PDB file of C-alpha atoms in Angstrom:
ATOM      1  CA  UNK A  43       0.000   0.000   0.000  1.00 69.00           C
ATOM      2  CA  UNK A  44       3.007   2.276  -0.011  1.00 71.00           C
ATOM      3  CA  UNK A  45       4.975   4.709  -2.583  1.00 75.00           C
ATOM      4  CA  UNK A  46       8.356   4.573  -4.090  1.00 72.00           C
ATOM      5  CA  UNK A  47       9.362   6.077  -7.526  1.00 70.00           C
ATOM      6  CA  UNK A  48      10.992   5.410 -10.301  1.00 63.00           C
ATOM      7  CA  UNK A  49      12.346   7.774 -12.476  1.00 57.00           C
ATOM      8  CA  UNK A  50      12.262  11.027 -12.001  1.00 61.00           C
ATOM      9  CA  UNK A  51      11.183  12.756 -15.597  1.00 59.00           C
ATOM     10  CA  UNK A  52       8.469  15.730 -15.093  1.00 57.00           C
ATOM     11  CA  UNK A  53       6.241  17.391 -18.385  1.00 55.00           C
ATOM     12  CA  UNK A  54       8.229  20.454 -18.187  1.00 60.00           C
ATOM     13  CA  UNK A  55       8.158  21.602 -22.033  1.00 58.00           C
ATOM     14  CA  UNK A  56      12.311  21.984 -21.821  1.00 61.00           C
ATOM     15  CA  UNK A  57      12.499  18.351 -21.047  1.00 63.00           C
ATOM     16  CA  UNK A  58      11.125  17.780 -24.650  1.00 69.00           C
ATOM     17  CA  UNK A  59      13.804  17.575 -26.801  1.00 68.00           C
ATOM     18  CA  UNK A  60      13.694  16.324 -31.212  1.00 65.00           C
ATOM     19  CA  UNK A  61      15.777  13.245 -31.540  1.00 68.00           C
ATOM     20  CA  UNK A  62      17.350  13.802 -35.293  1.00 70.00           C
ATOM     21  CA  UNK A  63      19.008  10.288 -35.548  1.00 71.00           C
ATOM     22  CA  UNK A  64      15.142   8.658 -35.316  1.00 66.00           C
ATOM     23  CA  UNK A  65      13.057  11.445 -36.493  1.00 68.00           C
ATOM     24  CA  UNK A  66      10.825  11.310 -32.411  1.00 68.00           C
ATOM     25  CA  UNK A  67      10.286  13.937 -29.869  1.00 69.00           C
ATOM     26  CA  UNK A  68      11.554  11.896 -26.605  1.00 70.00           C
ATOM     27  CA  UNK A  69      11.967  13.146 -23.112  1.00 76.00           C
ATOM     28  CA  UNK A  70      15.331  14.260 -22.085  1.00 80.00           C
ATOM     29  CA  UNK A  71      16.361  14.262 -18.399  1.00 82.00           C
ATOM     30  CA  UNK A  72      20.387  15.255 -17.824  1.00 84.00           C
ATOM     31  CA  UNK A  73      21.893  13.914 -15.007  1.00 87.00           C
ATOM     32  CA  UNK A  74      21.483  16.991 -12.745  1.00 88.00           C
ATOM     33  CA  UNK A  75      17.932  17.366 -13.772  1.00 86.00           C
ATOM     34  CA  UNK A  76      17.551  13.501 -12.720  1.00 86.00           C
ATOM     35  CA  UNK A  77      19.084  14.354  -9.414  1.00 88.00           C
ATOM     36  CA  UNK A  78      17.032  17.416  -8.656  1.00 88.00           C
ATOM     37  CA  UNK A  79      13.924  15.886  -9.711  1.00 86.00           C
ATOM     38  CA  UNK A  80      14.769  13.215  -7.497  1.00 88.00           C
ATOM     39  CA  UNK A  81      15.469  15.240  -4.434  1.00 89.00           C
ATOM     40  CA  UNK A  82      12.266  16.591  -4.684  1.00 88.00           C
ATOM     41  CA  UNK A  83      10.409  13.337  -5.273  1.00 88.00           C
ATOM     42  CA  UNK A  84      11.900  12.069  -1.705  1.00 91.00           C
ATOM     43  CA  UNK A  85      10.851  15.181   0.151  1.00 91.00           C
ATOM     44  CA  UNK A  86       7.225  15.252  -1.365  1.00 89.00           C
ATOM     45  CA  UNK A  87       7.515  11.353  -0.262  1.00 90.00           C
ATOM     46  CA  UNK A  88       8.574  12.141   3.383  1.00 92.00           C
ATOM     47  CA  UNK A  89       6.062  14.796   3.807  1.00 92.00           C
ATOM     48  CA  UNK A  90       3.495  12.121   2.709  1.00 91.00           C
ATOM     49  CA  UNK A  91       4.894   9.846   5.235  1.00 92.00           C
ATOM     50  CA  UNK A  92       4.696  12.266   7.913  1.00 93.00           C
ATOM     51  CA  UNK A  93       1.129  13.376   7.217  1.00 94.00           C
ATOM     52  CA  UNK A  94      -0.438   9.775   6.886  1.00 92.00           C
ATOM     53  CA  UNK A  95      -0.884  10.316   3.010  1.00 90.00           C
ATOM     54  CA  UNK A  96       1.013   6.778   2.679  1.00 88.00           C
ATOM     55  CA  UNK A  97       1.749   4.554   4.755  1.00 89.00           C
ATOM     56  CA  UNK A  98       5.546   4.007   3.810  1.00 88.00           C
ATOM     57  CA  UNK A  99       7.898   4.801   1.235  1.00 91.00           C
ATOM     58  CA  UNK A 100      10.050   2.803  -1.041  1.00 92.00           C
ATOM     59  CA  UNK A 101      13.515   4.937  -2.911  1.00 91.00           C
ATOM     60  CA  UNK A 102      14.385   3.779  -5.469  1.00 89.00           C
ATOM     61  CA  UNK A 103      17.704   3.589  -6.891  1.00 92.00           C
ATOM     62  CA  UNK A 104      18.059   3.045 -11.033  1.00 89.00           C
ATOM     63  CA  UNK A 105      21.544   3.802 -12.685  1.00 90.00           C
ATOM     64  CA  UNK A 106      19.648   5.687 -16.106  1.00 86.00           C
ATOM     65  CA  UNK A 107      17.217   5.223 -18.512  1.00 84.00           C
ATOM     66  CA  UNK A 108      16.903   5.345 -22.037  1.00 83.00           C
ATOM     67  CA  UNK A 109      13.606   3.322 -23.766  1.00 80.00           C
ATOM     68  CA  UNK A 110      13.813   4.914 -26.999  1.00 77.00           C
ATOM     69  CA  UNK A 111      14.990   1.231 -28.737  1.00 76.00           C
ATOM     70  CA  UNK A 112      11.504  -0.394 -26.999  1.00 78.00           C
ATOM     71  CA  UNK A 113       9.606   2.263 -26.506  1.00 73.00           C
ATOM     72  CA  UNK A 114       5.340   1.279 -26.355  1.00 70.00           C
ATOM     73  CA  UNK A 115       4.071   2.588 -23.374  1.00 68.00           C
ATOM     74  CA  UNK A 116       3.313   5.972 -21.415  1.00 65.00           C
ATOM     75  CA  UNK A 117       4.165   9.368 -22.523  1.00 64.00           C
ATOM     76  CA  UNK A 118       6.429   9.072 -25.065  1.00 67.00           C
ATOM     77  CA  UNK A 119      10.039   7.637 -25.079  1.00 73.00           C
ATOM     78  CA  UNK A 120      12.531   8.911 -22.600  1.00 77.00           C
ATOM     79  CA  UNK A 121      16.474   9.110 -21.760  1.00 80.00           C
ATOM     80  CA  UNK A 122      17.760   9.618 -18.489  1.00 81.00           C
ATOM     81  CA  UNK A 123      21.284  10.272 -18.060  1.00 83.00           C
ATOM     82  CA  UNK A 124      23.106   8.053 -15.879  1.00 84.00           C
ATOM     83  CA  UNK A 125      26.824   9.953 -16.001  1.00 82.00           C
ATOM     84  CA  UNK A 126      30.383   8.401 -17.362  1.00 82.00           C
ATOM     85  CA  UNK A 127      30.743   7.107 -13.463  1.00 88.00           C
ATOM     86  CA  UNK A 128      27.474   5.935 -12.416  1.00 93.00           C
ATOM     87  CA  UNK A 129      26.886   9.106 -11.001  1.00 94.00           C
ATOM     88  CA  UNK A 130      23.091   9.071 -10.638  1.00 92.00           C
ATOM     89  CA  UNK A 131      23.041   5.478  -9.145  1.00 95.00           C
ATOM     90  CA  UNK A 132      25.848   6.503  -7.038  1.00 96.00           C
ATOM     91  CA  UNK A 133      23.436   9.164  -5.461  1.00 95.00           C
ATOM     92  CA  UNK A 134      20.235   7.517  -4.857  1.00 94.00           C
ATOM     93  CA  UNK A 135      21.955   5.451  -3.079  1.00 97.00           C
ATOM     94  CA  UNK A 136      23.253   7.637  -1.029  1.00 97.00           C
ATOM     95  CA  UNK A 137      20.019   9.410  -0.760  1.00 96.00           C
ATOM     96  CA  UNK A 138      19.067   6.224   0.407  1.00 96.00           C
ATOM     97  CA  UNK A 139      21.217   5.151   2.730  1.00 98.00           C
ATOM     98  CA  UNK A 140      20.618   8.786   4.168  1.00 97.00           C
ATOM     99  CA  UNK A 141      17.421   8.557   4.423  1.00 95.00           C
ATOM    100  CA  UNK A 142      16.583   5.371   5.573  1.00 95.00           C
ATOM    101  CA  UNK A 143      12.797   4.789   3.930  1.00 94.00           C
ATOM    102  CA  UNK A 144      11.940   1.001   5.503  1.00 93.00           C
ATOM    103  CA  UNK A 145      12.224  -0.242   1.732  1.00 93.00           C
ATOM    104  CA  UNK A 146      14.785   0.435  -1.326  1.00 94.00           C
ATOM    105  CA  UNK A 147      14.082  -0.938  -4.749  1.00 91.00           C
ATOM    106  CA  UNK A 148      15.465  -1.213  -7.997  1.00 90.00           C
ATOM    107  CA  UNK A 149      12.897  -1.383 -10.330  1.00 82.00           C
ATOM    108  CA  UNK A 150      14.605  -2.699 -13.402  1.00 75.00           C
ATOM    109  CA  UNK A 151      17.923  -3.997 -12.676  1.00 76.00           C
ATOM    110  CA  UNK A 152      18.100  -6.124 -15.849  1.00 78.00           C
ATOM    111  CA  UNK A 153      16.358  -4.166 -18.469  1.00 82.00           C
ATOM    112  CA  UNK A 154      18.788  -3.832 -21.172  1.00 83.00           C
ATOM    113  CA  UNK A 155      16.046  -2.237 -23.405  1.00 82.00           C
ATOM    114  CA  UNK A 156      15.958   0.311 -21.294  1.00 82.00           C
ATOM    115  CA  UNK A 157      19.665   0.372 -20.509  1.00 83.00           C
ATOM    116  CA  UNK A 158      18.541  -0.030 -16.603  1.00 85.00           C
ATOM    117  CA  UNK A 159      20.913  -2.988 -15.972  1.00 87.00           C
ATOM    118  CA  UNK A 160      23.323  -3.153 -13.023  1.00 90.00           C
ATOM    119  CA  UNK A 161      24.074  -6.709 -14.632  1.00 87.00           C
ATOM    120  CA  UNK A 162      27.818  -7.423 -15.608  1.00 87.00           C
ATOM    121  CA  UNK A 163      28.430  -5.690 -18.990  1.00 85.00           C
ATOM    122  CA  UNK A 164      30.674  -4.980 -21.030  1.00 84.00           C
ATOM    123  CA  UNK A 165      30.900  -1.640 -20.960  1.00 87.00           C
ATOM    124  CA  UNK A 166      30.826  -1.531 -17.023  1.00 89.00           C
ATOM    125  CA  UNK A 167      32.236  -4.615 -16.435  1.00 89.00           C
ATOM    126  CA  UNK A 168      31.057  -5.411 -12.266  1.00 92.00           C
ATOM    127  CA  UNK A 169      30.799  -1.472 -11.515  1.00 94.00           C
ATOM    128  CA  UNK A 170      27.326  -1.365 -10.939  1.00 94.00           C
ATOM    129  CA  UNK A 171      26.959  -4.464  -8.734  1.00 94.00           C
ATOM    130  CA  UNK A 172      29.686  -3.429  -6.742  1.00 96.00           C
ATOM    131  CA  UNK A 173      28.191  -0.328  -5.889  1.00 97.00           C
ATOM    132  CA  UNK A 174      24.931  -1.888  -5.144  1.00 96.00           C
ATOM    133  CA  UNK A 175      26.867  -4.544  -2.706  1.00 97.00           C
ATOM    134  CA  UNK A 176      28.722  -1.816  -1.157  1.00 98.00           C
ATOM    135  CA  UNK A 177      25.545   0.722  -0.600  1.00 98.00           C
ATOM    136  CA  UNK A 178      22.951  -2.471  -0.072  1.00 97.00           C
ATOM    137  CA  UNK A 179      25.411  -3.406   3.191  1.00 98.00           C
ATOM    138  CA  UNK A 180      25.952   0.555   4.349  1.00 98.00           C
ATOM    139  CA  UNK A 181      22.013   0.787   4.076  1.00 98.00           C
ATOM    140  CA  UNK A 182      21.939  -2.499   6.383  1.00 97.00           C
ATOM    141  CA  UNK A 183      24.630  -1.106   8.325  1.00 97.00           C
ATOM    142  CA  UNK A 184      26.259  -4.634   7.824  1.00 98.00           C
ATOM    143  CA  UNK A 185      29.975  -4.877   6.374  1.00 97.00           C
ATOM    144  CA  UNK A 186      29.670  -6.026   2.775  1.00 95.00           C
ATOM    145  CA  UNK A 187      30.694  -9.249   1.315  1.00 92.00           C
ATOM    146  CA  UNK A 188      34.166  -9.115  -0.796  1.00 91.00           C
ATOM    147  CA  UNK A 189      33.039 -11.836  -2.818  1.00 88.00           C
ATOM    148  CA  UNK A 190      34.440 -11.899  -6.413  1.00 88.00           C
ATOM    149  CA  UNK A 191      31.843 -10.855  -8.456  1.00 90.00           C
ATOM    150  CA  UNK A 192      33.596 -12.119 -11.584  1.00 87.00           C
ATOM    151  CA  UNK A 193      32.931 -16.114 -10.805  1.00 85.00           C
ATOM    152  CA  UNK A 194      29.461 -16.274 -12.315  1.00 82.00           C
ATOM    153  CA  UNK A 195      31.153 -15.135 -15.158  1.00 84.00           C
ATOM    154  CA  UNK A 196      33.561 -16.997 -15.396  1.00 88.00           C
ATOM    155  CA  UNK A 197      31.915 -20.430 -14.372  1.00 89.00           C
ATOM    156  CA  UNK A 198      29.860 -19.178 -17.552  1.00 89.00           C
ATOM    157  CA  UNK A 199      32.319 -19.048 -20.154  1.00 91.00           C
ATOM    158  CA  UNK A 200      34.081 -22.508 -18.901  1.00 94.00           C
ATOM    159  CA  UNK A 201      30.824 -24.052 -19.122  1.00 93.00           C
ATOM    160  CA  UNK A 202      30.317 -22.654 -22.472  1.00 94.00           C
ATOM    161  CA  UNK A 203      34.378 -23.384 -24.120  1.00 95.00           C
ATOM    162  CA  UNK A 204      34.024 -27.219 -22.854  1.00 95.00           C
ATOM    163  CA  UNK A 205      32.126 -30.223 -22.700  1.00 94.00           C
ATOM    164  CA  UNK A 206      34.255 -32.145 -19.997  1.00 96.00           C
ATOM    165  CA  UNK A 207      31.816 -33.500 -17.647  1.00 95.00           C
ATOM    166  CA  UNK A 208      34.103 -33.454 -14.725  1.00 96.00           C
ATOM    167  CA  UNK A 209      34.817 -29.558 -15.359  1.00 95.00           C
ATOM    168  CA  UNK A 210      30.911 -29.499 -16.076  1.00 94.00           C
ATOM    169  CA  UNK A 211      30.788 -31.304 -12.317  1.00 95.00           C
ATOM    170  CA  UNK A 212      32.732 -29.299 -10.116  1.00 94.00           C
ATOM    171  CA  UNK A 213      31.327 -26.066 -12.169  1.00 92.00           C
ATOM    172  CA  UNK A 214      28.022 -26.959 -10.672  1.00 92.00           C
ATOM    173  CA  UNK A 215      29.620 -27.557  -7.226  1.00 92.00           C
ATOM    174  CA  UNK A 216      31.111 -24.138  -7.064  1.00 87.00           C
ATOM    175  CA  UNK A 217      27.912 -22.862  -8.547  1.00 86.00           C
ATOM    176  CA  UNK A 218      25.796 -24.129  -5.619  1.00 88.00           C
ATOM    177  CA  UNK A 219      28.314 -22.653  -3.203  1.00 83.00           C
TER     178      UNK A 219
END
C-alpha cells in the first residue's frame, strides 16, 4: 500500500527535446535534472509519510534510462542520463542510505532495453553491482561481502568453451556454493 518512484522525468516543455538520428520527440532528463527531480520526489515522499498520506515509502535507486529502442508505453520515449561514473546510481543510493525509507528498490535492474541494468556488462564490467553490494550493506549497516563478483562469469564461459563433464561437475559444485 506504499509509494516509491521510479524515475524522475516531469512534463516540463524543456524536457522535450527532437531526436534527429530517429526522427521522435523523446523526453530528455540530464543527469542533474535527474538528481534534482529526485530530491524533490523524496521530500514530497517524506512529507506524505509524515502526514499519513502513505503509509511508507520505497527509494528507489536506477543507474539511467533510455527506452527509446523499446519504446510502447506511457508518454512518449525517454532518456535519463546516468553519467560516465554511475553518477546518478551513485546518489540515490546515497540518498538512500541517508534517508533510511523502511524499503529500497530497484525497479529494473536487468532491463537492457531500457539500458537499466546493473548486470555485468561490457561496458561496465562489475561497476554497478559493486556499488549496489557496497551501498545495499551501508544501508543495512552490515559490512559487505568481498566476494568476487567475476565467478558467475567466469563459471559461464568454462561451461560454455568445454564439454568435460568433470569440469561441467565441479562447475556446478562451485555454482551451488
Amino acid at each position: 500500500d506504499g509509494q516509491f518512484s521510479w524515475v524522475e522525468i516531469d512534463d516540463r516543455p524543456d524536457f522535450v527535446k527532437y531526436d534527429v538520428k530517429v526522427g521522435v520527440y523523446r523526453k530528455y532528463v540530464t543527469l542533474e535534472d535527474a538528481l534534482a527531480n529526485h530530491d524533490k520526489t523524496v521530500e514530497r515522499a517524506k512529507r506524505f509519510v509524515d502526514n499519513g498520506t502513505t503509509p511508507f515509502y520505497a527509494e528507489s535507486v536506477t543507474p539511467g534510462f533510455d527506452d527509446l529502442g523499446c519504446w510502447g508505453w506511457g508518454t512518449g520515449p525517454r532518456k535519463i542520463e546516468r553519467g560516465l561514473n554511475a553518477e546518478l546510481y551513485v546518489a540515490k543510493w546515497e540518498s538512500a542510505v541517508k534517508n533510511q525509507f523502511p524499503m529500497v528498490v530497484i525497479p529494473t535492474w536487468d532491463d537492457w532495453g531500457e539500458t537499466t541494468t546493473i548486470e555485468p556488462s561490457l561496458q561496465y564490467g562489475t561497476l554497478y553491482l559493486e556499488l549496489t553490494r557496497k551501498y545495499a550493506a551501508a544501508y543495512k549497516g552490515i559490512k559487505p561481502n568481498t566476494a568476487s563478483l567475476e565467478l558467475p562469469g567466469w563459471i559461464y564461459k568454462i561451461r560454455k568453451t568445454t564439454a568435460d563433464k568433470e569440469v561441467h561437475a565441479v562447475l556446478n559444485t562451485a555454482s551451488d556454493l
